[in-house]
């Protein structure tokens, strides 16, 4: 099946509803049940790794976004939020443009808030200046994320859910955490009937210097993606394991118990992409999904 | 208890985590369980009213926001989204400012997307130009919404969940729908141990003309709020029933079966405010909430 056929199938079956802009969809109750079932399924597997479980605010402050390093590296993907903050004179002009169908966006002012790009970005500022325990710290974080990359491929949404497990500690702990989660995730996803692969990967760095960043990331093996068919037979990433070295430990002054700069790692499940991959693999009607997949996701209970 | 004490209690107990900006919080697993239990509780009561159940995209297109009438009336509350769309020269300047801690927001460009202000706004564009059946149409819609009103009062969040029931049809049907949902909501909320009141209300219109809009809304009894103690003994709105007259029917050219301009109504549950009201009424520890409230919310099952 090609991406267009799959997209049309999702829309015709009412799984997703076109929200009028590429990569924006309203979601049916069934689709949302799949995403929430995946959340529970993943949480259950991470129970030992999640003494701290947080649902991250979909809107974060600019300092957090800046601290993530995302602003400079992926300025084309981030979303900052504007609102109107003018005086009565400017309001008159604003309303005139709104009423006449004119361009009013440029009269908005930037605020101090932005959309989350990833769940883990909000964890690090909470531990600014902290000396970590010898065993490190572990977190489970979920977030509604935004990335501005309009596309007709349903595998590339502008607004989507990430479910991440995060480690802060020493380099060995970070690498061990990442490797363990990559293995766990492949098992979990395989048990849902998805055929996955594991590939070295890089982030989509932007503009001048991007090639060098990509090469560095690949050479140091900082990022691996778990891929599967999401919206066509061409595989895409449904999860990724990342070793950040001191990318967050340094700016946030986090130290290991023995006084070194903390390292960190995360594993992120792309909940919406996994949900789509399940629809792609098992069909558009939940009641026709394989019994063992339905059972693992706790569906017969959920849909009763 | 005053608002500050309540806020500090929520933060100390880890129910909410300060996300670094007024009105932005990360949410504990327990808090999220309450919000989801409320969703199910409300959905169950609206089962007959929800042939169409949709989870609205948190990010919508500008046309939908414009069509809602929110842009002109509440420009101070809406959030439009900016991203970087410049050439390599502008990128150089952008990164220079990011690296030096300078003001980079003003180099962002506006996109064609914005944050949802209310769930129902996304319903109307789907029925543009439609002639409605004699019994009207009913919808259940949930959305992550944003309103830019930074506040230290946890009852006023910048990012929050609305759970709405919407009717499109004739004026009598719209009024009947609203009255019925107001009664249902007061019963549902009362059965959770909340002491509620019903008060005529108005939207927070902005700037010149606001007073006239407020007076018109009050005189025509277009809006009623269900109030309760949320974060202090001073009651605030936890739900609202709205009769829109032809506010949406006219711009979207929706007609009744007999050729008149369609009217509409909605009832919205403020899920986060209801969750907070429950914490305020029953305490910060879910396991100490009254047994009948826990049972109605299906908690003993959820938390097992």
mmCIF file of N, CA and C in Angstrom, chain A residues 155-156 189 197 199 201 223-230 234-240 268-274 277:
data_model
loop_
_atom_site.group_PDB
_atom_site.id
_atom_site.type_symbol
_atom_site.label_atom_id
_atom_site.label_comp_id
_atom_site.label_asym_id
_atom_site.label_seq_id
_atom_site.Cartn_x
_atom_site.Cartn_y
_atom_site.Cartn_z
ATOM 1 N N UNK A 155 2.500 9.641 8.636
ATOM 2 C CA UNK A 155 3.589 9.289 9.546
ATOM 3 C C UNK A 155 4.316 10.534 10.050
ATOM 4 N N UNK A 156 4.061 11.668 9.401
ATOM 5 C CA UNK A 156 4.723 12.909 9.813
ATOM 6 C C UNK A 156 3.656 13.901 10.247
ATOM 7 N N UNK A 189 7.481 -4.068 20.714
ATOM 8 C CA UNK A 189 6.884 -3.750 19.413
ATOM 9 C C UNK A 189 6.702 -5.016 18.590
ATOM 10 N N UNK A 197 13.300 -2.924 12.635
ATOM 11 C CA UNK A 197 14.735 -2.983 12.370
ATOM 12 C C UNK A 197 15.395 -1.939 13.278
ATOM 13 N N UNK A 199 18.460 0.838 13.298
ATOM 14 C CA UNK A 199 19.415 1.483 12.393
ATOM 15 C C UNK A 199 20.075 2.688 13.068
ATOM 16 N N UNK A 201 21.217 6.372 13.335
ATOM 17 C CA UNK A 201 20.433 7.482 12.802
ATOM 18 C C UNK A 201 21.026 8.819 13.232
ATOM 19 N N UNK A 223 22.749 8.011 18.220
ATOM 20 C CA UNK A 223 21.311 7.816 17.996
ATOM 21 C C UNK A 223 21.030 6.541 17.204
ATOM 22 N N UNK A 224 20.095 5.752 17.701
ATOM 23 C CA UNK A 224 19.600 4.591 16.955
ATOM 24 C C UNK A 224 18.094 4.707 16.850
ATOM 25 N N UNK A 225 17.583 4.320 15.700
ATOM 26 C CA UNK A 225 16.128 4.325 15.540
ATOM 27 C C UNK A 225 15.606 2.913 15.339
ATOM 28 N N UNK A 226 14.458 2.652 15.932
ATOM 29 C CA UNK A 226 13.731 1.419 15.635
ATOM 30 C C UNK A 226 12.741 1.773 14.540
ATOM 31 N N UNK A 227 12.838 1.077 13.427
ATOM 32 C CA UNK A 227 11.989 1.421 12.285
ATOM 33 C C UNK A 227 10.974 0.310 12.011
ATOM 34 N N UNK A 228 9.900 0.712 11.375
ATOM 35 C CA UNK A 228 8.860 -0.229 10.936
ATOM 36 C C UNK A 228 8.075 0.456 9.824
ATOM 37 N N UNK A 229 7.233 -0.296 9.148
ATOM 38 C CA UNK A 229 6.328 0.294 8.164
ATOM 39 C C UNK A 229 5.268 1.085 8.915
ATOM 40 N N UNK A 230 5.159 2.377 8.620
ATOM 41 C CA UNK A 230 4.181 3.225 9.328
ATOM 42 C C UNK A 230 3.014 3.551 8.400
ATOM 43 N N UNK A 234 7.995 1.496 3.055
ATOM 44 C CA UNK A 234 9.275 2.123 3.394
ATOM 45 C C UNK A 234 9.306 2.374 4.901
ATOM 46 N N UNK A 235 10.255 1.781 5.609
ATOM 47 C CA UNK A 235 10.222 1.913 7.072
ATOM 48 C C UNK A 235 10.550 3.328 7.550
ATOM 49 N N UNK A 236 9.969 3.698 8.651
ATOM 50 C CA UNK A 236 10.262 4.977 9.306
ATOM 51 C C UNK A 236 10.446 4.723 10.789
ATOM 52 N N UNK A 237 10.956 5.734 11.490
ATOM 53 C CA UNK A 237 11.266 5.567 12.918
ATOM 54 C C UNK A 237 9.993 5.564 13.762
ATOM 55 N N UNK A 238 9.854 4.560 14.634
ATOM 56 C CA UNK A 238 8.740 4.555 15.595
ATOM 57 C C UNK A 238 9.262 4.658 17.032
ATOM 58 N N UNK A 239 10.592 4.619 17.158
ATOM 59 C CA UNK A 239 11.198 4.785 18.474
ATOM 60 C C UNK A 239 12.644 5.163 18.278
ATOM 61 N N UNK A 240 13.237 5.816 19.269
ATOM 62 C CA UNK A 240 14.663 6.101 19.135
ATOM 63 C C UNK A 240 15.349 6.149 20.482
ATOM 64 N N UNK A 268 12.703 7.104 23.350
ATOM 65 C CA UNK A 268 11.387 7.669 23.088
ATOM 66 C C UNK A 268 10.551 6.764 22.193
ATOM 67 N N UNK A 269 9.331 6.503 22.629
ATOM 68 C CA UNK A 269 8.359 5.806 21.789
ATOM 69 C C UNK A 269 7.514 6.870 21.091
ATOM 70 N N UNK A 270 7.419 6.787 19.773
ATOM 71 C CA UNK A 270 6.540 7.692 19.032
ATOM 72 C C UNK A 270 5.138 7.087 19.019
ATOM 73 N N UNK A 271 4.321 7.469 20.010
ATOM 74 C CA UNK A 271 3.040 6.768 20.201
ATOM 75 C C UNK A 271 2.143 6.851 18.970
ATOM 76 N N UNK A 272 2.076 8.015 18.338
ATOM 77 C CA UNK A 272 1.207 8.126 17.167
ATOM 78 C C UNK A 272 1.742 7.304 16.001
ATOM 79 N N UNK A 273 3.061 7.302 15.828
ATOM 80 C CA UNK A 273 3.612 6.485 14.738
ATOM 81 C C UNK A 273 3.417 4.998 14.997
ATOM 82 N N UNK A 274 3.521 4.594 16.251
ATOM 83 C CA UNK A 274 3.298 3.171 16.560
ATOM 84 C C UNK A 274 1.833 2.822 16.304
ATOM 85 N N UNK A 277 1.437 2.494 12.671
ATOM 86 C CA UNK A 277 2.081 1.257 12.208
ATOM 87 C C UNK A 277 1.179 0.050 12.501
#
